[in-house]
Amino acid sequence: MMAAGAMLSPRTFLLSPALLYHLPSRCLSTSHSSQQKDGWFNKLLVRKIEPTKESHSRMLSDKEVIFELQTHNIKPGTSKEYLKNYEEYVKGVKDKGDLSNMELHGSWTVSVGDQDQCVHLWKHAGGYRAIDASNSVIATDNDLSKLVQDRNQYLRQRTNQFLLPFSFWPPVTPREGGNIYEIRSYFLKPGTMIEWGNNWSRAIHFRQANNEAFGGFFSQVGRLYNVHHIWCYSSLEGRKEARENAWRHPGWDEVVAYTVPLIKEMHARILVPNYFSPAQ
């Protein structure tokens, strides 16, 4: 049998997923002297994950909760009517006893980024079985079905995703008014989610000074290998200060260096809460 060392190319590291997740990302690098010698070259290498019998989602999320991210592109000039319709839909879901496992946690309109767009974050307690039950109730409820049908006249396009929350992020909780939000969406290279989680399990501690971490998720259904980080700030200036402050923490630069090579595409949107959103 070929020796393990002979099977590795100079650009490949093989670590078990469980070890990779629990070790700090500092332990994934070579020695200090090697880091000095190779510099950014080592940081640009993407480590491969060996096969495992445990799904990556179970290693990254320990909650029996699924979030749904709905993205609605609205016809220009119809936002008022659309938001009124969605507010009535949210109230209808809340008043329906059979939908107690379905709860809106955030509703926003994009102010910087994709214009004429609204984003809604729903929490489904009870997993996919609860989602199946909720979908059945909505489909057979005349009032809710009519609101969904009437909403179509205001939409240009709509998409949704089922997401799992990262276990190392703080839980999603309501915020008091006067805030803006930012959703940063990352599209990762397949096979790199474990390494992303390993690095961000350490990085999240650098971003807690002002309680700006609202929610961190990765996709399960919809576009895959998609990560969403949602941040809460007092203002655009507050966002600038919080992001600059992160660079003052030793280790933040290393996290950035290790995670940037994992990304295929990324974009950010600034969000303002809709008037009926639990996150203000």
Coordinates of N, CA and C in Angstrom, one line a residue, residues 87-257:
E87 N -48.0 41.8 5.2 CA -48.4 42.0 6.6 C -49.6 41.2 7.0
E88 N -50.6 41.2 6.1 CA -51.8 40.4 6.4 C -51.5 38.9 6.4
Y89 N -50.6 38.5 5.5 CA -50.2 37.1 5.5 C -49.5 36.7 6.8
V90 N -48.6 37.5 7.3 CA -47.9 37.3 8.5 C -48.9 37.1 9.7
K91 N -49.9 38.1 9.7 CA -50.9 38.0 10.8 C -51.8 36.7 10.7
G92 N -52.1 36.4 9.4 CA -52.9 35.2 9.2 C -52.2 33.9 9.7
V93 N -50.9 33.8 9.4 CA -50.1 32.7 9.9 C -50.0 32.7 11.4
K94 N -49.8 33.8 12.0 CA -49.7 33.9 13.5 C -51.0 33.5 14.1
D95 N -52.2 33.9 13.5 CA -53.5 33.6 14.1 C -53.9 32.1 13.9
K96 N -53.2 31.4 13.0 CA -53.6 30.1 12.7 C -52.9 29.1 13.6
G97 N -53.7 28.4 14.5 CA -53.1 27.5 15.5 C -52.3 26.4 14.9
D98 N -52.7 25.9 13.7 CA -52.0 24.8 13.1 C -50.6 25.2 12.5
L99 N -50.3 26.5 12.6 CA -49.0 27.0 12.1 C -48.2 27.6 13.2
S100 N -48.3 27.0 14.4 CA -47.6 27.6 15.5 C -46.1 27.3 15.4
N101 N -45.7 26.3 14.6 CA -44.3 26.0 14.4 C -43.6 26.9 13.4
M102 N -44.4 27.9 12.8 CA -43.9 28.7 11.7 C -43.9 30.2 12.2
E103 N -42.7 30.8 12.3 CA -42.7 32.2 12.9 C -41.7 33.1 12.1
L104 N -42.2 34.3 11.8 CA -41.4 35.3 11.1 C -40.4 35.9 12.1
H105 N -39.1 35.9 11.7 CA -38.1 36.4 12.5 C -37.5 37.7 12.0
G106 N -37.7 38.0 10.7 CA -37.2 39.2 10.1 C -37.8 39.5 8.8
S107 N -38.1 40.7 8.5 CA -38.6 41.1 7.2 C -38.0 42.5 6.8
W108 N -37.3 42.5 5.6 CA -36.6 43.7 5.3 C -36.8 44.1 3.8
T109 N -36.6 45.4 3.5 CA -36.5 45.9 2.2 C -35.0 46.3 1.9
V110 N -34.5 45.9 0.7 CA -33.2 46.2 0.4 C -33.0 47.6 0.0
S111 N -32.1 48.3 0.7 CA -31.9 49.7 0.4 C -30.6 49.9 -0.5
V112 N -29.6 49.1 -0.3 CA -28.4 49.1 -1.1 C -28.1 47.7 -1.6
G113 N -28.1 47.6 -2.9 CA -27.9 46.3 -3.5 C -29.0 46.1 -4.6
D114 N -29.7 45.0 -4.5 CA -30.8 44.7 -5.4 C -32.0 45.5 -5.1
Q115 N -32.3 46.5 -5.9 CA -33.4 47.4 -5.6 C -34.8 46.7 -5.9
D116 N -35.8 47.3 -5.2 CA -37.2 46.7 -5.4 C -37.2 45.2 -5.0
Q117 N -36.5 45.0 -3.8 CA -36.4 43.6 -3.3 C -36.7 43.5 -1.8
C118 N -37.5 42.5 -1.4 CA -37.7 42.3 0.0 C -37.2 40.9 0.4
V119 N -36.7 40.8 1.6 CA -36.2 39.5 2.1 C -36.9 39.2 3.4
H120 N -37.3 38.0 3.6 CA -38.1 37.5 4.8 C -37.4 36.3 5.3
L121 N -37.3 36.2 6.6 CA -36.6 35.1 7.3 C -37.7 34.5 8.2
W122 N -38.0 33.2 7.9 CA -39.0 32.5 8.7 C -38.3 31.3 9.5
K123 N -38.7 31.0 10.6 CA -38.2 29.9 11.4 C -39.3 28.8 11.5
H124 N -38.8 27.6 11.2 CA -39.7 26.4 11.2 C -39.2 25.5 12.3
A125 N -39.9 25.5 13.4 CA -39.5 24.6 14.5 C -40.1 23.2 14.3
G126 N -39.3 22.1 14.4 CA -39.8 20.8 14.1 C -39.3 20.2 12.8
G127 N -38.4 20.8 12.1 CA -37.8 20.2 10.9 C -38.7 20.2 9.7
Y128 N -38.3 19.3 8.8 CA -39.0 19.2 7.5 C -40.4 18.6 7.7
R129 N -40.6 17.8 8.8 CA -42.0 17.3 9.0 C -42.9 18.5 9.3
A130 N -42.4 19.5 10.1 CA -43.3 20.6 10.4 C -43.5 21.5 9.1
I131 N -42.5 21.6 8.3 CA -42.7 22.3 7.0 C -43.7 21.7 6.1
D132 N -43.7 20.3 6.0 CA -44.7 19.6 5.2 C -46.1 19.9 5.8
A133 N -46.2 19.9 7.1 CA -47.5 20.1 7.7 C -48.0 21.6 7.4
S134 N -47.1 22.5 7.6 CA -47.4 23.9 7.3 C -47.8 24.2 5.9
N135 N -47.1 23.6 5.0 CA -47.4 23.8 3.5 C -48.8 23.2 3.3
S136 N -49.2 22.1 3.9 CA -50.5 21.5 3.7 C -51.6 22.4 4.2
V137 N -51.3 23.0 5.4 CA -52.3 23.9 6.0 C -52.5 25.2 5.1
I138 N -51.4 25.8 4.7 CA -51.5 27.0 3.9 C -52.3 26.7 2.6
A139 N -52.0 25.6 1.9 CA -52.6 25.2 0.7 C -54.1 25.0 0.8
T140 N -54.6 24.6 1.9 CA -56.0 24.3 2.1 C -56.7 25.4 2.8
D141 N -56.0 26.5 3.3 CA -56.7 27.6 3.9 C -57.0 28.7 2.9
N142 N -58.3 29.0 2.8 CA -58.8 29.9 1.7 C -58.2 31.3 1.9
D143 N -58.1 31.8 3.1 CA -57.7 33.2 3.3 C -56.2 33.3 3.0
L144 N -55.4 32.4 3.5 CA -53.9 32.4 3.2 C -53.6 32.2 1.7
S145 N -54.3 31.2 1.2 CA -54.1 30.9 -0.3 C -54.4 32.1 -1.1
K146 N -55.5 32.8 -0.8 CA -55.9 34.0 -1.6 C -54.8 35.1 -1.4
L147 N -54.3 35.3 -0.2 CA -53.2 36.3 -0.1 C -52.0 35.9 -0.9
V148 N -51.6 34.7 -0.9 CA -50.5 34.2 -1.8 C -50.8 34.5 -3.2
Q149 N -52.0 34.2 -3.7 CA -52.4 34.4 -5.1 C -52.4 35.8 -5.4
D150 N -53.0 36.7 -4.5 CA -53.0 38.1 -4.8 C -51.6 38.7 -4.9
R151 N -50.7 38.2 -4.1 CA -49.4 38.8 -4.1 C -48.6 38.7 -5.4
N152 N -49.0 37.7 -6.2 CA -48.3 37.4 -7.5 C -48.3 38.7 -8.4
Q153 N -49.4 39.5 -8.3 CA -49.5 40.6 -9.2 C -48.4 41.7 -8.9
Y154 N -47.8 41.6 -7.7 CA -46.8 42.6 -7.4 C -45.4 42.1 -7.6
L155 N -45.2 40.9 -8.0 CA -43.9 40.3 -8.1 C -43.3 40.1 -9.5
R156 N -42.0 40.3 -9.6 CA -41.3 40.0 -10.8 C -40.7 38.6 -10.8
Q157 N -40.2 38.3 -9.6 CA -39.5 37.0 -9.4 C -39.5 36.7 -7.9
R158 N -39.4 35.4 -7.6 CA -39.3 35.1 -6.2 C -38.5 33.8 -6.0
T159 N -37.7 33.7 -5.0 CA -36.9 32.5 -4.7 C -36.9 32.2 -3.2
N160 N -36.6 31.0 -2.8 CA -36.5 30.7 -1.4 C -35.5 29.6 -1.2
Q161 N -35.0 29.5 0.0 CA -34.0 28.5 0.4 C -34.4 28.0 1.8
F162 N -34.1 26.8 2.1 CA -34.1 26.2 3.4 C -32.7 26.2 4.0
L163 N -32.5 26.8 5.2 CA -31.2 27.0 5.8 C -31.1 26.3 7.1
L164 N -29.9 26.0 7.5 CA -29.6 25.5 8.9 C -28.8 26.6 9.6
P165 N -29.0 26.9 10.8 CA -28.2 27.9 11.5 C -26.9 27.2 12.0
F166 N -25.8 28.0 11.8 CA -24.5 27.5 12.4 C -24.6 27.4 13.9
S167 N -24.1 26.3 14.5 CA -24.3 26.1 15.9 C -23.4 27.1 16.7
F168 N -22.4 27.7 16.1 CA -21.5 28.6 16.9 C -22.0 30.0 16.8
W169 N -23.0 30.3 16.0 CA -23.5 31.7 16.0 C -24.5 31.9 17.1
P170 N -24.7 33.1 17.6 CA -25.7 33.3 18.6 C -27.1 33.1 18.0
P171 N -28.1 32.7 18.8 CA -29.4 32.5 18.3 C -30.1 33.8 17.8
V172 N -30.9 33.6 16.8 CA -31.6 34.8 16.2 C -32.6 35.3 17.3
T173 N -32.5 36.5 17.6 CA -33.4 37.1 18.6 C -33.9 38.5 18.0
P174 N -35.1 38.9 18.5 CA -35.7 40.2 18.0 C -34.7 41.4 18.5
R175 N -34.7 42.4 17.7 CA -33.9 43.6 18.0 C -34.9 44.8 18.1
E176 N -34.5 45.8 19.0 CA -35.3 47.0 19.1 C -35.0 47.9 17.9
G177 N -35.9 48.9 17.7 CA -35.9 49.7 16.5 C -34.7 50.6 16.3
G178 N -34.6 51.2 15.1 CA -33.5 52.1 14.8 C -32.3 51.5 14.1
N179 N -32.4 50.2 13.7 CA -31.2 49.5 13.2 C -31.3 49.4 11.7
I180 N -30.1 49.2 11.1 CA -30.1 48.7 9.7 C -29.4 47.3 9.8
Y181 N -29.6 46.5 8.7 CA -29.0 45.2 8.7 C -28.2 45.0 7.4
E182 N -27.3 44.1 7.4 CA -26.6 43.7 6.2 C -26.6 42.2 6.1
I183 N -27.0 41.7 4.9 CA -26.9 40.3 4.6 C -25.7 40.1 3.6
R184 N -24.7 39.3 4.1 CA -23.6 39.0 3.3 C -23.7 37.6 2.8
S185 N -23.8 37.3 1.5 CA -24.0 36.0 1.0 C -22.8 35.5 0.3
Y186 N -22.3 34.3 0.7 CA -21.1 33.7 0.1 C -21.5 32.4 -0.6
F187 N -20.9 32.2 -1.8 CA -21.1 31.0 -2.5 C -19.8 30.3 -2.5
L188 N -19.7 29.2 -1.8 CA -18.5 28.5 -1.6 C -18.2 27.4 -2.6
K189 N -16.9 27.1 -2.7 CA -16.5 25.9 -3.5 C -17.0 24.7 -2.8
P190 N -17.6 23.7 -3.6 CA -18.1 22.5 -3.0 C -17.0 21.8 -2.2
G191 N -17.3 21.3 -1.1 CA -16.4 20.5 -0.2 C -15.7 21.4 0.8
T192 N -16.0 22.7 0.9 CA -15.3 23.6 1.8 C -16.1 24.1 3.0
M193 N -17.3 23.6 3.1 CA -18.2 24.1 4.2 C -17.6 23.8 5.6
I194 N -17.0 22.6 5.8 CA -16.4 22.3 7.1 C -15.3 23.3 7.4
E195 N -14.4 23.6 6.5 CA -13.4 24.5 6.8 C -13.9 25.9 7.0
W196 N -14.9 26.3 6.3 CA -15.6 27.6 6.6 C -16.1 27.7 8.0
G197 N -16.8 26.6 8.4 CA -17.3 26.6 9.8 C -16.2 26.6 10.8
N198 N -15.1 25.8 10.6 CA -14.0 25.8 11.5 C -13.4 27.2 11.7
N199 N -13.2 27.9 10.7 CA -12.6 29.3 10.8 C -13.6 30.2 11.5
W200 N -14.9 30.2 11.1 CA -15.8 31.2 11.6 C -16.3 30.9 13.0
S201 N -16.1 29.6 13.5 CA -16.4 29.3 14.9 C -15.4 30.1 15.8
R202 N -14.3 30.5 15.3 CA -13.3 31.4 16.0 C -13.6 32.8 15.7
A203 N -13.9 33.1 14.4 CA -14.0 34.5 13.9 C -15.2 35.2 14.6
I204 N -16.3 34.4 14.9 CA -17.5 35.1 15.4 C -17.2 35.8 16.7
H205 N -16.2 35.4 17.4 CA -16.0 36.0 18.7 C -15.3 37.4 18.5
F206 N -14.8 37.7 17.3 CA -14.2 39.0 17.0 C -15.3 40.0 16.7
R207 N -16.6 39.5 16.5 CA -17.6 40.4 16.0 C -18.8 40.5 17.0
Q208 N -18.5 40.4 18.2 CA -19.5 40.4 19.2 C -19.5 41.7 20.1
A209 N -18.6 42.6 19.8 CA -18.4 43.8 20.7 C -19.7 44.6 20.9
N210 N -20.5 44.7 19.8 CA -21.7 45.5 19.8 C -22.9 44.7 19.5
N211 N -22.8 43.4 19.7 CA -23.9 42.5 19.5 C -24.4 42.6 18.0
E212 N -23.5 42.7 17.1 CA -23.9 42.9 15.7 C -24.3 41.6 15.0
A213 N -23.9 40.5 15.5 CA -24.2 39.2 14.9 C -25.6 38.8 15.0
F214 N -26.4 38.8 14.0 CA -27.8 38.5 14.1 C -28.1 37.1 13.7
G215 N -27.5 36.6 12.7 CA -27.7 35.2 12.3 C -26.8 34.7 11.3
G216 N -26.3 33.4 11.4 CA -25.5 32.8 10.4 C -26.0 31.5 10.0
F217 N -26.1 31.3 8.7 CA -26.8 30.1 8.1 C -26.1 29.5 6.9
F218 N -26.4 28.2 6.6 CA -25.9 27.6 5.4 C -27.0 26.9 4.7
S219 N -27.1 26.8 3.4 CA -28.2 26.3 2.7 C -28.3 24.8 2.7
Q220 N -29.5 24.3 2.8 CA -29.8 22.9 2.7 C -30.6 22.5 1.4
V221 N -31.5 23.4 1.0 CA -32.3 23.2 -0.2 C -32.4 24.6 -0.9
G222 N -32.3 24.5 -2.2 CA -32.1 25.7 -3.0 C -30.7 25.7 -3.5
R223 N -30.1 26.9 -3.7 CA -28.7 27.0 -4.2 C -27.8 26.5 -3.0
L224 N -27.0 25.5 -3.3 CA -26.2 24.8 -2.3 C -24.8 25.5 -2.1
Y225 N -24.2 25.1 -1.0 CA -22.9 25.7 -0.6 C -23.0 27.3 -0.6
N226 N -24.2 27.7 -0.1 CA -24.5 29.1 0.1 C -24.5 29.5 1.5
V227 N -23.7 30.4 2.0 CA -23.7 30.9 3.4 C -24.3 32.3 3.4
H228 N -25.1 32.5 4.5 CA -25.6 33.9 4.7 C -25.2 34.3 6.1
H229 N -24.6 35.5 6.2 CA -24.3 36.1 7.5 C -25.2 37.4 7.6
I230 N -26.0 37.5 8.6 CA -26.8 38.7 8.8 C -26.3 39.5 10.0
W231 N -26.0 40.8 9.8 CA -25.4 41.6 10.8 C -26.4 42.8 11.1
C232 N -26.4 43.2 12.3 CA -27.3 44.3 12.8 C -26.4 45.5 13.2
Y233 N -26.6 46.7 12.7 CA -25.8 47.9 13.0 C -26.8 49.0 13.3
S234 N -26.2 50.0 14.1 CA -27.0 51.2 14.4 C -27.1 52.1 13.2
S235 N -26.2 52.0 12.3 CA -26.1 52.9 11.1 C -25.0 52.5 10.2
L236 N -24.9 53.1 9.0 CA -23.9 52.8 8.1 C -22.5 53.1 8.7
E237 N -22.5 54.2 9.4 CA -21.2 54.6 10.1 C -20.9 53.5 11.2
G238 N -21.9 53.1 11.9 CA -21.7 52.0 12.9 C -21.2 50.7 12.3
R239 N -21.7 50.4 11.1 CA -21.2 49.3 10.3 C -19.7 49.4 10.0
K240 N -19.3 50.6 9.5 CA -17.9 50.9 9.2 C -17.0 50.7 10.4
E241 N -17.4 51.3 11.5 CA -16.6 51.2 12.7 C -16.5 49.7 13.2
A242 N -17.6 49.0 13.2 CA -17.5 47.6 13.6 C -16.6 46.7 12.8
R243 N -16.7 47.0 11.5 CA -15.8 46.2 10.5 C -14.4 46.5 10.7
E244 N -14.1 47.8 10.9 CA -12.7 48.2 11.1 C -12.2 47.7 12.5
N245 N -13.0 47.7 13.4 CA -12.6 47.2 14.8 C -12.2 45.7 14.7
A246 N -12.8 44.9 13.8 CA -12.5 43.5 13.7 C -11.0 43.3 13.4
W247 N -10.5 44.2 12.5 CA -9.1 44.1 12.1 C -8.1 44.4 13.2
R248 N -8.6 44.9 14.3 CA -7.7 45.2 15.4 C -7.5 44.0 16.3
H249 N -8.3 42.9 16.1 CA -8.2 41.7 16.9 C -7.1 40.8 16.3
P250 N -6.1 40.4 17.0 CA -5.2 39.4 16.5 C -5.9 38.1 16.1
G251 N -5.6 37.7 14.9 CA -6.2 36.5 14.4 C -7.3 36.7 13.4
W252 N -7.9 37.9 13.3 CA -8.9 38.2 12.3 C -8.3 38.1 10.9
D253 N -7.1 38.7 10.7 CA -6.5 38.7 9.4 C -6.2 37.3 9.0
E254 N -5.9 36.4 9.9 CA -5.7 35.0 9.5 C -6.9 34.3 9.1
V255 N -8.0 34.6 9.8 CA -9.3 34.0 9.4 C -9.7 34.5 8.0
V256 N -9.5 35.7 7.7 CA -9.8 36.2 6.3 C -9.0 35.6 5.3
A257 N -7.7 35.4 5.6 CA -6.7 34.8 4.7 C -7.1 33.4 4.4

